[in-house]
Each structure stands twice: as C-alpha cells, then as structure tokens.
CSV table of C-alpha atoms and ligand atoms in Angstrom, one decimal:
chain,number,residue,atom,x,y,z
A,21,MET,CA,12.9,0.0,20.7
A,22,GLU,CA,9.5,-0.8,21.9
A,23,LEU,CA,6.9,-1.2,19.8
A,24,HIS,CA,3.7,0.6,20.8
A,25,ASN,CA,5.7,2.9,23.0
A,26,ASP,CA,7.6,4.3,20.2
A,27,VAL,CA,4.3,5.7,18.8
A,28,GLU,CA,3.7,9.2,19.4
A,29,ARG,CA,0.1,9.3,18.0
A,30,ILE,CA,-2.4,6.9,16.6
A,31,LEU,CA,-3.6,8.6,13.2
A,32,LEU,CA,-5.9,5.6,12.1
A,33,SER,CA,-7.2,3.3,14.7
A,34,GLU,CA,-8.2,-0.7,14.0
A,35,GLU,CA,-11.6,0.2,14.0
A,36,GLN,CA,-11.5,3.0,11.6
A,37,ILE,CA,-9.2,1.0,9.1
A,38,LYS,CA,-11.4,-2.1,9.4
A,39,ALA,CA,-14.6,0.0,8.3
A,40,ARG,CA,-12.8,1.8,5.5
A,41,VAL,CA,-11.4,-1.3,4.1
A,42,ALA,CA,-14.9,-3.2,4.2
A,43,GLU,CA,-16.1,-0.1,2.1
A,44,ILE,CA,-13.4,-0.3,-0.4
A,45,GLY,CA,-14.1,-4.0,-0.5
A,46,ARG,CA,-17.7,-3.3,-1.3
A,47,GLU,CA,-16.7,-0.8,-3.9
A,48,ILE,CA,-14.5,-3.1,-6.0
A,49,SER,CA,-17.0,-6.0,-5.7
A,50,LEU,CA,-19.7,-3.8,-7.5
A,51,ASP,CA,-17.1,-2.6,-9.8
A,52,TYR,CA,-16.1,-6.0,-10.8
A,53,GLN,CA,-19.3,-8.0,-11.3
A,54,GLY,CA,-18.7,-10.7,-14.0
A,55,LYS,CA,-14.9,-10.0,-13.8
A,56,LYS,CA,-11.9,-11.6,-12.1
A,57,PRO,CA,-9.6,-9.2,-11.1
A,58,LEU,CA,-5.8,-10.0,-10.2
A,59,LEU,CA,-5.1,-8.3,-7.0
A,60,VAL,CA,-1.4,-7.1,-7.2
A,61,SER,CA,0.2,-6.3,-4.0
A,62,VAL,CA,3.4,-4.5,-3.9
A,63,LEU,CA,5.5,-6.3,-0.9
A,64,LYS,CA,6.0,-5.8,1.7
A,65,GLY,CA,4.2,-2.8,3.0
A,66,SER,CA,0.8,-3.7,1.5
A,67,ILE,CA,0.4,-7.5,2.7
A,68,VAL,CA,-1.7,-6.5,5.8
A,69,PHE,CA,-4.1,-4.2,3.7
A,70,MET,CA,-4.1,-7.0,1.0
A,71,ALA,CA,-5.0,-9.8,3.5
A,72,ASP,CA,-7.9,-7.4,4.4
A,73,LEU,CA,-8.9,-6.2,1.4
A,74,MET,CA,-9.4,-9.4,-0.5
A,75,ARG,CA,-11.5,-10.8,2.1
A,76,SER,CA,-13.9,-8.2,1.9
A,77,ILE,CA,-14.2,-8.8,-1.9
A,78,ASN,CA,-17.0,-11.0,-3.1
A,79,VAL,CA,-16.3,-11.7,-6.7
A,80,ASP,CA,-13.7,-14.3,-8.0
A,81,CYS,CA,-10.1,-12.9,-7.8
A,82,GLU,CA,-6.8,-14.1,-7.9
A,83,ILE,CA,-3.7,-12.6,-6.1
A,84,ASP,CA,-0.1,-12.2,-7.0
A,85,PHE,CA,2.9,-10.2,-5.3
A,86,MET,CA,5.7,-8.4,-6.6
A,87,SER,CA,8.5,-6.9,-4.7
A,88,VAL,CA,10.6,-3.5,-5.4
A,89,SER,CA,13.3,-1.6,-4.0
A,90,SER,CA,12.3,0.4,-0.9
A,91,TYR,CA,14.0,3.1,0.9
A,92,GLY,CA,15.8,0.9,3.4
A,93,ARG,CA,16.2,3.0,6.4
A,94,SER,CA,16.0,6.3,4.8
A,95,LYS,CA,12.8,8.0,4.5
A,96,THR,CA,12.8,9.3,1.2
A,97,SER,CA,12.4,8.1,-2.2
A,98,SER,CA,15.7,7.9,-4.4
A,99,GLY,CA,13.5,7.7,-7.6
A,100,VAL,CA,15.3,4.5,-8.2
A,101,VAL,CA,13.3,1.4,-8.6
A,102,ARG,CA,14.5,-2.0,-9.0
A,103,ILE,CA,12.1,-5.3,-9.3
A,104,LEU,CA,13.5,-7.7,-6.7
A,105,LYS,CA,10.5,-10.1,-7.4
A,106,ASP,CA,8.3,-10.0,-10.6
A,107,LEU,CA,4.7,-11.2,-11.0
A,108,ASP,CA,4.0,-14.9,-11.3
A,109,HIS,CA,1.2,-14.3,-13.7
A,110,ASP,CA,1.2,-13.7,-17.1
A,111,ILE,CA,-1.2,-10.3,-17.2
A,112,THR,CA,-2.0,-10.3,-20.6
A,113,ASP,CA,-6.0,-9.6,-21.1
A,114,LYS,CA,-6.3,-9.4,-16.9
A,115,HIS,CA,-8.2,-7.0,-14.9
A,116,ILE,CA,-5.3,-5.7,-12.5
A,117,ILE,CA,-6.0,-4.1,-9.3
A,118,VAL,CA,-3.0,-2.7,-7.7
A,119,VAL,CA,-2.9,-2.6,-4.0
A,120,GLU,CA,-0.7,-0.4,-2.0
A,121,ASP,CA,-0.2,0.7,1.3
A,122,ILE,CA,0.7,4.2,0.6
A,123,LEU,CA,1.2,6.7,-2.4
A,124,ASP,CA,3.8,9.1,-1.2
A,125,SER,CA,6.0,10.5,-4.0
A,126,GLY,CA,4.2,8.7,-6.6
A,127,LEU,CA,7.9,7.7,-8.4
A,128,THR,CA,7.4,3.9,-7.2
A,129,LEU,CA,4.0,3.4,-8.2
A,130,SER,CA,4.0,5.3,-11.6
A,131,TYR,CA,7.2,2.9,-12.3
A,132,ILE,CA,4.9,0.0,-11.5
A,133,LEU,CA,1.8,1.2,-13.7
A,134,GLU,CA,3.7,1.9,-16.7
A,135,MET,CA,5.5,-1.4,-16.6
A,136,LEU,CA,2.1,-3.3,-16.1
A,137,LYS,CA,0.6,-1.5,-18.8
A,138,SER,CA,3.2,-2.4,-21.2
A,139,ARG,CA,2.3,-6.0,-20.4
A,140,GLY,CA,-1.1,-5.9,-22.3
A,141,ALA,CA,-3.4,-6.0,-19.0
A,142,ALA,CA,-7.2,-5.4,-20.1
A,143,SER,CA,-7.3,-2.7,-17.4
A,144,ILE,CA,-5.5,-1.6,-14.6
A,145,ARG,CA,-6.3,0.0,-11.4
A,146,LEU,CA,-4.6,1.3,-8.5
A,147,CYS,CA,-6.0,0.8,-4.9
A,148,THR,CA,-3.8,2.3,-2.1
A,149,LEU,CA,-4.8,2.4,1.5
A,150,LEU,CA,-3.2,6.0,2.1
A,151,ASP,CA,-2.5,8.9,-0.2
A,152,LYS,CA,-0.1,11.5,1.2
A,153,PRO,CA,-0.7,14.3,-1.5
A,154,GLU,CA,1.3,16.8,0.0
A,155,ARG,CA,4.5,14.8,-1.1
A,156,ARG,CA,3.5,13.9,-4.8
A,157,LYS,CA,6.4,14.2,-7.4
A,158,VAL,CA,4.6,12.8,-10.3
A,159,SER,CA,1.1,12.6,-10.9
A,160,VAL,CA,-0.6,9.1,-10.2
A,161,ALA,CA,-4.4,8.3,-10.9
A,162,VAL,CA,-5.9,6.8,-7.8
A,163,ASP,CA,-8.9,4.5,-8.3
A,164,TYR,CA,-9.7,3.5,-4.7
A,165,ALA,CA,-8.1,5.4,-1.8
A,166,GLY,CA,-8.5,4.5,2.0
A,167,PHE,CA,-7.4,7.8,3.5
A,168,THR,CA,-5.6,11.0,2.9
A,169,VAL,CA,-3.2,11.6,5.5
A,170,PRO,CA,-0.8,14.5,6.4
A,171,ASP,CA,2.7,14.8,5.4
A,172,ASP,CA,4.1,12.6,8.5
A,173,PHE,CA,6.1,9.6,8.4
A,174,VAL,CA,3.6,6.9,9.4
A,175,VAL,CA,4.0,3.0,10.4
A,176,GLY,CA,1.8,0.0,11.4
A,177,TYR,CA,-0.6,-2.1,9.5
A,178,GLY,CA,2.1,-3.2,7.0
A,179,LEU,CA,3.9,0.1,7.1
A,180,ASP,CA,7.6,0.1,8.1
A,181,TYR,CA,10.5,2.3,9.5
A,182,GLY,CA,13.8,0.3,9.0
A,183,GLU,CA,11.6,-2.7,8.4
A,184,TYR,CA,10.3,-2.5,12.1
A,185,TYR,CA,6.7,-1.6,13.4
A,186,ARG,CA,4.8,-3.5,10.1
A,187,ASN,CA,2.8,-5.7,13.1
A,188,LEU,CA,1.1,-2.7,14.8
A,189,PRO,CA,-2.6,-3.1,14.2
A,190,TYR,CA,-2.9,0.7,13.9
A,191,ILE,CA,-1.5,3.5,11.8
A,192,GLY,CA,0.5,5.8,14.1
A,193,VAL,CA,3.1,8.3,13.9
A,194,LEU,CA,6.8,7.5,15.4
A,195,LYS,CA,8.0,9.7,18.3
A,196,PRO,CA,10.9,11.7,16.9
A,197,GLU,CA,13.7,10.5,19.0
A,198,VAL,CA,13.0,7.1,17.4
A,199,TYR,CA,14.7,8.7,14.1
A,200,THR,CA,17.5,10.0,15.8
A,201,LYS,CA,18.5,6.9,17.9
B,12,IMP,P1,7.0,6.6,-3.4
B,12,IMP,O1,7.4,6.0,-4.6
B,12,IMP,O2,7.5,7.8,-2.6
B,12,IMP,O3,5.3,6.9,-3.6
B,12,IMP,O4,6.8,5.4,-2.1
B,12,IMP,C1,6.1,4.8,-1.7
B,12,IMP,C2,6.6,3.9,-0.8
B,12,IMP,O5,7.4,4.3,0.1
B,12,IMP,C3,5.4,2.8,-0.1
B,12,IMP,O6,5.2,1.6,-0.8
B,12,IMP,C4,6.4,2.7,1.2
B,12,IMP,O7,6.9,1.7,1.0
B,12,IMP,C5,7.4,3.9,1.5
B,12,IMP,N1,6.7,5.1,2.0
B,12,IMP,C6,6.4,6.2,1.7
B,12,IMP,N2,5.9,7.0,2.8
B,12,IMP,C7,5.9,6.3,4.2
B,12,IMP,C8,5.6,6.5,5.2
B,12,IMP,O8,5.3,7.5,5.6
B,12,IMP,N3,5.7,5.3,6.0
B,12,IMP,C9,6.3,4.1,5.8
B,12,IMP,N4,6.7,3.8,4.5
B,12,IMP,C10,6.3,4.7,3.5
B,13,MG,MG1,8.3,0.4,2.9
C-alpha cells in the first residue's frame, strides 16, 4: 500500500473541490439567512467536507455527528443500517442539513433522513459532496450536491477503502490491483 501511488487517476482535484465547496457554502448561507442550521455530519467519510463546508457558511450554525454502520472492507451496501453513535442534540424544531460524502445506493441516507424526520425537525435538507446516480436503489431528494460522479469506487477527501485513503487531499479512483491484494 502506498498512498498516492495506489491512485489510478484523480477524478476531482483539490482546487476543483475547494471552489465547489465555497459555492455550496454561499448557497447555503443565502438559503439560511435568519436561521441557525444544525449541520449533521455522517461519520466518518464526511468529516473533511464538513470541516471545509462549515467554514464557507457565514450564518450562525451548530454542528453534530452521527455514525452508522458502514460497509467495512466490502464495496457494496448491505442495506442494513445500524446506529453506532447518535446525535448529541435534540433536533426538535431545528433546521437540519445532513452533510454526506457520497450518495450511492441511497439506502443509508434514506434511513437516516426518515429517522431524523420522525424526531420533529423544523426542516431537513441533504447536502452531499458526491452523487453517484447510476447506483441508486431508493430515491433520495438532494438539496445541495457538489459533483455527479460515474460508477467508479472513489477514495480521498474523507472517503475510504478499508478505512484507508481518507487523508488524500483529492478524490481519486484506485488502481484495480489494490482491490485484489
Ligand atoms: P449508500 O447507502 O449506498 O448510499 O452508501 C453511502 C455510503 O457508502 C457512503 O457514506 C460511503 O461511506 C460509502 N460509499 C459509497 N460509495 C463509495 C465510494 O465510491 N467510495 C467510498 N465510499 C463509498
Ligand atoms: Mg465509508
């Protein structure tokens, strides 16, 4: 395993990501004038996006984190979602923005969104950095999306393969031999 060397090609550069995150931040800032949104990051993949996005939002906001079971080393969704860490906040009457790294099958997010809705939030919107529509199994409404990506498994900028590669500053596609090791 060798971090940068395992990447076959860079899909989104640091500069591209930075520019797009700033745009989304501006859009959210305009949409939430006079409101104090609670940004909910779904661990762990979205932490890098969350950290950049929150600094490009210029209205008062709070942050919180939740963690659900992930795929582990497997690359496909099991459809089973388990809450490993719940929110610290009571979200009743709050304006929630769920911040995700990637919308893939939609199974994880549709579960999370339904659960948050049942807790009486004033509003819930979804902000995902990446959208992989070809893989969707359940439809999920996206309010803010950074980039639409093809059906390739991507890593970096928070996204992992077997918990590694999250610290790549760009988003890339791994060499096929990395999966067969
Ligand atoms: P979904 O339930 O299939 O939409 O799964 C979403 C989660 O799967 C994301 O939050 C990621 O953790 C993971 N995931 C889906 N596609 C990728 C990918 O291409 N690279 C890395 N992680 C992925
Ligand atoms: Mg993951």
